[in-house]
Backbone as numpy.savetxt, mean C-alpha at the origin, in Angstrom:
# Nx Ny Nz CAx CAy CAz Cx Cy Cz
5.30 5.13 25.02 5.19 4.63 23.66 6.45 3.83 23.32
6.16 2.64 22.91 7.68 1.50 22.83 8.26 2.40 20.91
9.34 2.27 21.09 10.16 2.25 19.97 9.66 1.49 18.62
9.59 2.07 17.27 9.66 1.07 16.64 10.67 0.06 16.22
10.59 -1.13 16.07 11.81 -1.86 16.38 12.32 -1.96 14.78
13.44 -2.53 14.53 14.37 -2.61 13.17 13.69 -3.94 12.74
13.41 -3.16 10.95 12.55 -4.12 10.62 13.67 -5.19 10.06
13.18 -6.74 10.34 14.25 -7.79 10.31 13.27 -8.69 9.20
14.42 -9.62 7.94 13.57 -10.16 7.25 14.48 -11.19 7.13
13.38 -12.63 6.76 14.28 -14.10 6.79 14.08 -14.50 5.15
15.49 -15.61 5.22 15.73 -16.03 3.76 14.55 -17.24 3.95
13.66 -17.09 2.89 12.84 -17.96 2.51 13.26 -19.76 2.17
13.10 -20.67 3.11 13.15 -22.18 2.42 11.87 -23.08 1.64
12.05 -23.18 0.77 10.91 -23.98 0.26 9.95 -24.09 1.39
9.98 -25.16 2.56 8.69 -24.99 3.67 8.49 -23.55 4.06
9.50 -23.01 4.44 9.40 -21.36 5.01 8.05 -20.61 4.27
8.20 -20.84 2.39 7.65 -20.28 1.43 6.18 -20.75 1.34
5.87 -22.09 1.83 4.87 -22.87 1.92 4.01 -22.07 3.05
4.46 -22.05 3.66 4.06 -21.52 5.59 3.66 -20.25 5.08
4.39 -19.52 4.54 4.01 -17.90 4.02 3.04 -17.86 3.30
2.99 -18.43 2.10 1.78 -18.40 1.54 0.41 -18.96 2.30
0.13 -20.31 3.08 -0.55 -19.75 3.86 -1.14 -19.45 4.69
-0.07 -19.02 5.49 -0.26 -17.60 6.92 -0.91 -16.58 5.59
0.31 -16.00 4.95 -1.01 -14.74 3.77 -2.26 -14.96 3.48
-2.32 -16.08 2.87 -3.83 -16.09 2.58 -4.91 -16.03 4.14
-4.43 -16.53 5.14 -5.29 -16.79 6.06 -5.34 -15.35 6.82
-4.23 -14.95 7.24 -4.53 -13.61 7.94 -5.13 -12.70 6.60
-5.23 -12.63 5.37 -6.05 -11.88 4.95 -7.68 -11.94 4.85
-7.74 -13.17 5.02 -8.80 -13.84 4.68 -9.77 -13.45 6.14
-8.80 -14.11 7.27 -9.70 -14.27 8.59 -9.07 -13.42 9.27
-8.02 -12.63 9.36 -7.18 -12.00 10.50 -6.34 -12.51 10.74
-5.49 -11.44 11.59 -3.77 -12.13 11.88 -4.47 -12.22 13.35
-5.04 -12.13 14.27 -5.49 -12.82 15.77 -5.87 -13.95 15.76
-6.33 -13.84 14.74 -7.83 -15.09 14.62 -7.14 -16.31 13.86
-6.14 -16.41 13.70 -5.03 -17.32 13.18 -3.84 -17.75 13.80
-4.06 -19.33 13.99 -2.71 -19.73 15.20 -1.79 -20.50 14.30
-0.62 -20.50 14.89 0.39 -21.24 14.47 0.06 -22.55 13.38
-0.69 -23.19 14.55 -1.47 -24.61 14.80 -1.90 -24.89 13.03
-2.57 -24.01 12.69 -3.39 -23.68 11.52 -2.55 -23.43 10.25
-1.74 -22.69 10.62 -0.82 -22.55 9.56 -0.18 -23.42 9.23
0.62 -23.95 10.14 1.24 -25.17 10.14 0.46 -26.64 9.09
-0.72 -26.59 9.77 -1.27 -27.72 8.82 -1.56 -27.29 8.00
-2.70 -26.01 7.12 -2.19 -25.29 5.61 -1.28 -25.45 4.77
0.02 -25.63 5.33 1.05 -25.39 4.44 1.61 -27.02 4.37
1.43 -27.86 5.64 1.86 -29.56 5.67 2.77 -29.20 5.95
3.05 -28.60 7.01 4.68 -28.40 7.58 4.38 -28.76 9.06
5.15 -29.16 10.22 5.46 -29.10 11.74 5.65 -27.63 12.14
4.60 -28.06 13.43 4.65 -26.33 14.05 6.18 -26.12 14.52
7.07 -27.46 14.52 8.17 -26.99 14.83 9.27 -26.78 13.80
8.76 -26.76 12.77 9.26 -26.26 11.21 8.83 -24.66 11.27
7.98 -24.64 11.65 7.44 -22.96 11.26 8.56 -22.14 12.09
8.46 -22.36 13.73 8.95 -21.80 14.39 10.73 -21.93 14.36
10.94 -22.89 13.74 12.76 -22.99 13.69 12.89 -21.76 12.35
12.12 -21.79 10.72 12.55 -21.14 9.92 11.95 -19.46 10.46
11.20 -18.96 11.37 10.26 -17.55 11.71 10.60 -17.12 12.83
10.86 -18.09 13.67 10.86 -17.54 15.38 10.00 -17.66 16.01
8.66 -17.07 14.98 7.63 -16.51 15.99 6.29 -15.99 14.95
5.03 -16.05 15.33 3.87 -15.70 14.29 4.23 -14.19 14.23
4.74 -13.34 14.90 4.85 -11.96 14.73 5.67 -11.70 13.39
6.74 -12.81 13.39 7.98 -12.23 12.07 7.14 -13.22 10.93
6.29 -14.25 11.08 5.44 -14.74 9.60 4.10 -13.31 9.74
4.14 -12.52 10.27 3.36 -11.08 10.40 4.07 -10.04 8.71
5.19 -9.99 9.72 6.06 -9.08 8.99 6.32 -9.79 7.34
6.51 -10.91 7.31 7.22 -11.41 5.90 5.89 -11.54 5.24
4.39 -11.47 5.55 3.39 -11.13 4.90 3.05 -9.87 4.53
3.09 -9.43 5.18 2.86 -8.02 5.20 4.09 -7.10 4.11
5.31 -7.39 4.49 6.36 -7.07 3.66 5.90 -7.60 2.08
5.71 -8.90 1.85 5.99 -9.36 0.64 4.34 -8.56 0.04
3.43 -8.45 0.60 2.09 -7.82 -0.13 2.75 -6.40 -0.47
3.37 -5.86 0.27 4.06 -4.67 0.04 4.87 -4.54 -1.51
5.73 -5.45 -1.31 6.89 -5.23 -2.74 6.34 -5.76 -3.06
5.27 -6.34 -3.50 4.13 -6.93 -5.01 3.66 -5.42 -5.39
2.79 -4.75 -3.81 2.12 -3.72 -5.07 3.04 -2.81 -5.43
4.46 -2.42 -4.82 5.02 -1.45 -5.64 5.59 -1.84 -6.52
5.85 -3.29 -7.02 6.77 -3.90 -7.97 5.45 -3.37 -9.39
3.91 -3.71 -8.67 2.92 -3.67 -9.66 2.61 -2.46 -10.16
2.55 -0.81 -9.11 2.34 0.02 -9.41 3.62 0.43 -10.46
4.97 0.22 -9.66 5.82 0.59 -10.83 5.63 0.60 -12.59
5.51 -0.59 -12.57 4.94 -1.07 -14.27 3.69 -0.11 -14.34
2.60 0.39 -14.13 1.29 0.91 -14.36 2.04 2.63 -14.81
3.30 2.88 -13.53 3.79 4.27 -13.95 4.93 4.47 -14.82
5.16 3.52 -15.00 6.50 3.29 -16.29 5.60 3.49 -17.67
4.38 2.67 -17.81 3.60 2.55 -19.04 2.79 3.57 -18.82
2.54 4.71 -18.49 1.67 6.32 -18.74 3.20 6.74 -19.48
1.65 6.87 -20.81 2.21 7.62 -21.72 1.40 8.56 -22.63
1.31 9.89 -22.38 -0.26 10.45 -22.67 0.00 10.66 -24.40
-1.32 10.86 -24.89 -1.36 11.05 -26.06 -0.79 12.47 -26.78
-0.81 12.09 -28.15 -0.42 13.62 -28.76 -1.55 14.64 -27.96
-2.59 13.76 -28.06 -4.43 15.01 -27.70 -4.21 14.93 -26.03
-3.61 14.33 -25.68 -3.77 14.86 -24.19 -3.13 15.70 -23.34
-4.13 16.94 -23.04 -3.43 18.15 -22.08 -2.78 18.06 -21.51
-3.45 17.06 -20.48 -3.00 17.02 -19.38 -1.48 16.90 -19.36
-0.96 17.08 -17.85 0.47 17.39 -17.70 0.76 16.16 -17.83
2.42 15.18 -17.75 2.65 13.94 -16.88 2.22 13.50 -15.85
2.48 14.94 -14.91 2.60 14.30 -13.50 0.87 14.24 -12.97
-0.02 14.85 -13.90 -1.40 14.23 -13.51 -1.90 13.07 -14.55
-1.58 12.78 -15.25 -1.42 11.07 -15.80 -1.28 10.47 -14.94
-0.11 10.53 -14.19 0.40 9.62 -13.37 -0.47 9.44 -11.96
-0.60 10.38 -12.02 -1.30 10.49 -10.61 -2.93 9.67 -11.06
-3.46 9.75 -11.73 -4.73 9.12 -11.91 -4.24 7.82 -12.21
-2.84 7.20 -12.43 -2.69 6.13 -12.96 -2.35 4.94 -11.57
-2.00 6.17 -10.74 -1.81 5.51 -9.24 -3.62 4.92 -8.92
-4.44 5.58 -9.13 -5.77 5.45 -8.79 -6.06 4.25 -9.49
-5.88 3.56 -10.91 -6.42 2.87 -11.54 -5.70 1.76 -11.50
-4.46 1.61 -10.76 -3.28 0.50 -10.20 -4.17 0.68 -9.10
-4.89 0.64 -8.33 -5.19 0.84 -6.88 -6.44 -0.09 -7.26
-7.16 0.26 -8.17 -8.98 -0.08 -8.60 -8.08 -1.83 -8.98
-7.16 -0.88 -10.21 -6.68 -3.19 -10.63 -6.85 -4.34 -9.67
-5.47 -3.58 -8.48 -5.15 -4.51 -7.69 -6.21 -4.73 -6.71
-6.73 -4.01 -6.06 -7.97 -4.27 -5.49 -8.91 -5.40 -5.46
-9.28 -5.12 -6.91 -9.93 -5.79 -7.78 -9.87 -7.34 -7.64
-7.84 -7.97 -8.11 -7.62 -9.08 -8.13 -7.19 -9.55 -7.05
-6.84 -8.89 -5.90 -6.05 -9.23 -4.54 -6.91 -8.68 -3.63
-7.34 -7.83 -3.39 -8.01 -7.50 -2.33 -9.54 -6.98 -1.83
-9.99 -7.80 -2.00 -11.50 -7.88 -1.75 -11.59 -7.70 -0.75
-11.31 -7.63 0.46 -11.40 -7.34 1.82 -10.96 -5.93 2.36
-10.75 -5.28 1.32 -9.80 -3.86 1.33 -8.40 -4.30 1.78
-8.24 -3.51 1.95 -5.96 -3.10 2.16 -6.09 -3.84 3.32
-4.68 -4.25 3.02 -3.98 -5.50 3.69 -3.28 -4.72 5.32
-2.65 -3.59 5.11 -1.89 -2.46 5.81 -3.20 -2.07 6.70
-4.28 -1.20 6.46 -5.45 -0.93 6.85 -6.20 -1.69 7.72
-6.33 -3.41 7.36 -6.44 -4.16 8.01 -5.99 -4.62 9.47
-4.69 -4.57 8.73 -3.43 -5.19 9.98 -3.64 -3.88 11.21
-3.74 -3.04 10.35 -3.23 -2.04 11.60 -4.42 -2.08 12.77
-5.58 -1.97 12.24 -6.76 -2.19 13.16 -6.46 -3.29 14.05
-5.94 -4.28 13.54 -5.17 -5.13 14.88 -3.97 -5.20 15.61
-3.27 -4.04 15.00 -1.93 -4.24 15.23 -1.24 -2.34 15.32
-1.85 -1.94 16.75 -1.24 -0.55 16.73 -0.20 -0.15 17.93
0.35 -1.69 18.16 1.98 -0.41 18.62 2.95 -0.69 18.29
3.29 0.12 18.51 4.71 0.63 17.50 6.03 -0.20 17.79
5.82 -1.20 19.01 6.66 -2.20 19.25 6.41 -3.43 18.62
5.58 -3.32 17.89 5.45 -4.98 17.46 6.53 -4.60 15.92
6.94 -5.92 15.70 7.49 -5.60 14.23 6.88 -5.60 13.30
6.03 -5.53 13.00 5.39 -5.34 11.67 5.19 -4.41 11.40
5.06 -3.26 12.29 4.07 -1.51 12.71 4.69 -0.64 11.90
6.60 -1.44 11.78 7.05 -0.43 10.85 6.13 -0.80 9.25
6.46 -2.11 8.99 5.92 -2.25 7.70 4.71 -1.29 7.33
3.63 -1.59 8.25 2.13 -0.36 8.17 2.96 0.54 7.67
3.06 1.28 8.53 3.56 2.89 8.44 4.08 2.98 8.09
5.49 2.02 7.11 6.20 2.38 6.35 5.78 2.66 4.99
4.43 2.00 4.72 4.07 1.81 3.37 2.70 3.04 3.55
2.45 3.13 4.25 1.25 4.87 3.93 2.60 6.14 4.03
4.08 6.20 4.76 4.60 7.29 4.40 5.30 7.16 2.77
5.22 5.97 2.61 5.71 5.51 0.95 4.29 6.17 -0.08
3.51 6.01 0.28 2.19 6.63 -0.27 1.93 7.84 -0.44
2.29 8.22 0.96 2.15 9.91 0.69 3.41 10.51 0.02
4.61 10.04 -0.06 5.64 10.53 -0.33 5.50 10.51 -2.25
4.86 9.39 -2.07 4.46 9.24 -4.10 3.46 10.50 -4.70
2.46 10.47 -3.39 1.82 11.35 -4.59 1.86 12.75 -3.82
2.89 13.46 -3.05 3.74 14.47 -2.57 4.10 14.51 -3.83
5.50 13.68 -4.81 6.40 14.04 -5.52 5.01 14.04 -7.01
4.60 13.17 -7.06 3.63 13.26 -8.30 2.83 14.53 -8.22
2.78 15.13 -7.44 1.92 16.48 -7.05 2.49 17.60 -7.57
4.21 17.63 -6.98 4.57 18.15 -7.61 5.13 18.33 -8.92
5.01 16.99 -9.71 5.04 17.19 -11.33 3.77 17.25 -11.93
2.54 17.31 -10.93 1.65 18.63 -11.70 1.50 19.51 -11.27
2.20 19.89 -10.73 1.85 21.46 -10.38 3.13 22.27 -11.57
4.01 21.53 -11.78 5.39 22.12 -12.59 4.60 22.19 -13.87
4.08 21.14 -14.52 3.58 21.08 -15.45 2.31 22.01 -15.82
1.42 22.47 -14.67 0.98 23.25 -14.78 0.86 24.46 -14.65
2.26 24.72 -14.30 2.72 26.26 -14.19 2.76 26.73 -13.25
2.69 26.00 -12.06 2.28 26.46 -11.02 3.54 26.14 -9.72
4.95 26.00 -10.38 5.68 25.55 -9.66 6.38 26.47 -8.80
7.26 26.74 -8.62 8.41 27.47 -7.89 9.01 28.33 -8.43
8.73 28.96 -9.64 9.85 30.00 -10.95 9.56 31.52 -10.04
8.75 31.84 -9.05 9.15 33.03 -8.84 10.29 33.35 -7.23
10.63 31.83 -6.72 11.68 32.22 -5.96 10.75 32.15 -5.17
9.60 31.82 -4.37 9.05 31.39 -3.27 8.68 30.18 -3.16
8.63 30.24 -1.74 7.86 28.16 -1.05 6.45 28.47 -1.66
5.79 28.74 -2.05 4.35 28.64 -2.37 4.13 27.53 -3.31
4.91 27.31 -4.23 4.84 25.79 -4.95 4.89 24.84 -4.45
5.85 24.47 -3.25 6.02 23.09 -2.52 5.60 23.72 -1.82
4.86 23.90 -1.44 3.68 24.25 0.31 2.66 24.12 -0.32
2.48 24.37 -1.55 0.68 23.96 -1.83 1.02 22.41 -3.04
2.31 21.93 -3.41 2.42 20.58 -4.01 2.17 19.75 -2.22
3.04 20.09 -1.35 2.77 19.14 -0.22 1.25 19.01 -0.05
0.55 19.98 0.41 -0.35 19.96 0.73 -1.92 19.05 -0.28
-1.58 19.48 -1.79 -2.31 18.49 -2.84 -1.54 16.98 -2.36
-0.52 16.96 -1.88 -0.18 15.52 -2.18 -1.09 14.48 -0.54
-0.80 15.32 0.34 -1.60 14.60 1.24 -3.15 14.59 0.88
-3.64 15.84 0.02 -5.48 15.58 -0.13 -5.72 14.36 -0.70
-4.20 14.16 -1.95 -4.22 13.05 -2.76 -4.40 11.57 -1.75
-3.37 11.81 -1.06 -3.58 10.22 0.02 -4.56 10.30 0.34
-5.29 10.87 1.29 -6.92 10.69 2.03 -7.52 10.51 1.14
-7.95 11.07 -0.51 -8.58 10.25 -1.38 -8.58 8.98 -1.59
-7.45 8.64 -1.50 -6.88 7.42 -2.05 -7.11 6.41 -0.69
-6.37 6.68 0.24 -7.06 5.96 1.39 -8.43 5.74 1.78
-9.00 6.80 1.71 -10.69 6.62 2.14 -11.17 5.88 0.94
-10.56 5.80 -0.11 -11.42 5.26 -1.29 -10.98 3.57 -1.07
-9.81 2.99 -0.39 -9.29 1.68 0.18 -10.47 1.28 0.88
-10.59 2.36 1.95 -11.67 1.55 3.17 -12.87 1.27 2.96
-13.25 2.44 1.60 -14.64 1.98 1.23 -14.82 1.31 0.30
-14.25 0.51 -0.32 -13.91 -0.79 -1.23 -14.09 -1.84 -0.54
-13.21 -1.50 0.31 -13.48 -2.77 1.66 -14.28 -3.21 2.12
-15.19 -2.17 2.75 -16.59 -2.26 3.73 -17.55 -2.02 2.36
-17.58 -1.98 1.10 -18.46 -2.04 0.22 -19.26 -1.09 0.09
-19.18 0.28 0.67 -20.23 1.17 1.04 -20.94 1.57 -0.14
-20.27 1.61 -1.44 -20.38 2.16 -2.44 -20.06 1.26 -4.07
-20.25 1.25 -5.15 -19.83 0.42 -5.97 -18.32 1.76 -6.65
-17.56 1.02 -7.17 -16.87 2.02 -7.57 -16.14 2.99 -6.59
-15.38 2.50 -5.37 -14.90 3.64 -4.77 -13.52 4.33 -5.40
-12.71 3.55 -5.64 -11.35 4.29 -6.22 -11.46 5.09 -7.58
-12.70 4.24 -8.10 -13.16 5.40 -9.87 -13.70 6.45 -9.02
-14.33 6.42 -8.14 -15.06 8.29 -7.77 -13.83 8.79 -7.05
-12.89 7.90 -6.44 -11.62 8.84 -5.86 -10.81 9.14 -7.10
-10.71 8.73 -7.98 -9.93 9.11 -9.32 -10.50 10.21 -10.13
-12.06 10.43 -9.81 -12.81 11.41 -10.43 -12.49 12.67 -9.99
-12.37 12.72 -8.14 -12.20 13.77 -7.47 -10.70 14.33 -7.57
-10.04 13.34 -7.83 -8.41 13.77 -7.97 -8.26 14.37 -9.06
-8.79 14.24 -10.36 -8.82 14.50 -11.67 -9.26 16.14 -11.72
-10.64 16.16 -11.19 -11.27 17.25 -10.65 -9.99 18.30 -10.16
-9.77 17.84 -9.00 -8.39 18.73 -7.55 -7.41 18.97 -9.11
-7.21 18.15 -9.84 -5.80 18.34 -10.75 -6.19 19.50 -11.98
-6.91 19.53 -12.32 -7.39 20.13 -13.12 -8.35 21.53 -13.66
């Protein structure tokens, strides 16, 4: 199994930025295989030997797509969890606000960006070893996922009384454990958005989480 390698990122030049936008649109659109240099290059009205002097290489215009879809949605989810703010009438705890609010930032963005399902989900189906550079990006952003609604798990479980006050792991052994059920909701509800199986997948994964929280 190769190493994952150190994820490396380039300063954007006006053409650089041209080329990025779209290589993004195209590997989302058609795939990152199914997309050559060649293509990008004329997309954007740049020389394939413009692409390759500001990138290196289609693997690192991989990574600076993949990266930048990344810090959009957490720049986007941030704002969705900054603005939960429950009512005087609402029971519920914070930390399950929040957590359904991750679900309905998921349905948004979806919605306006990703019609093809997840971008990460995608890539990875073409892109699974751990030597290429991008592999960290994947996997960096589903352990960023689980690690969110790990910690959001456990501000409902505090909130619901159910935390750690008697001096045992039983609170964070059963917050870990809600927080990964939380990802596989949340993930399986990505893939089936994607492939269309269903109308509404992230509202019935928000239903079932609501359900688990409550």
């Amino acid at each position: 199994m190769s190493p994952t390698p150190e994820l490396r990122r380039i300063t954007l030049t006006p053409g650089a930025r041209r080329a990025l936008e779209a290589a993004s649109r195209l590997f989302y659109e058609r795939g990152i295989h199914a997309v050559g240099v060649d293509l990008i290059a004329a997309e954007a009205g740049v020389t394939k030997k413009t692409l390759y002097d500001r990138f290196g290489s289609k693997d690192q215009l991989v990574v600076e797509y993949l990266a930048a879809r990344d810090e959009r949605w957490r720049a986007f989810l941030a704002e969705r969890l900054e603005a939960v703010s429950p009512g005087p009438d609402d029971v519920r705890p914070p930390g399950v606000a929040r957590v359904l609010a991750v679900f309905d930032a998921s349905r948004a963005w979806m919605e306006a960006n990703s019609p093809r399902g997840c971008s990460m989900v995608n890539a990875h189906a073409e892109i699974d070893d751990r030597g290429h550079p991008a592999y960290s990006v994947i996997a960096g952003q589903k352990r960023w996922t689980l690690e969110l609604f790990t910690r959001l798990a456990r501000e409902a479980e505090a909130g619901n009384g159910n935390g750690n006050g008697n001096g045992t792991k039983k609170g964070p052994r059963k917050a870990d454990q809600l927080g990964r059920t939380l990802m596989l909701l949340h993930e399986g509800a990505l893939v089936a958005h994607g492939l269309r199986i269903f109308p509404d997948a992230l509202g019935e994964a928000r239903e079932q989480a609501r359900a688990l929280l409550t």
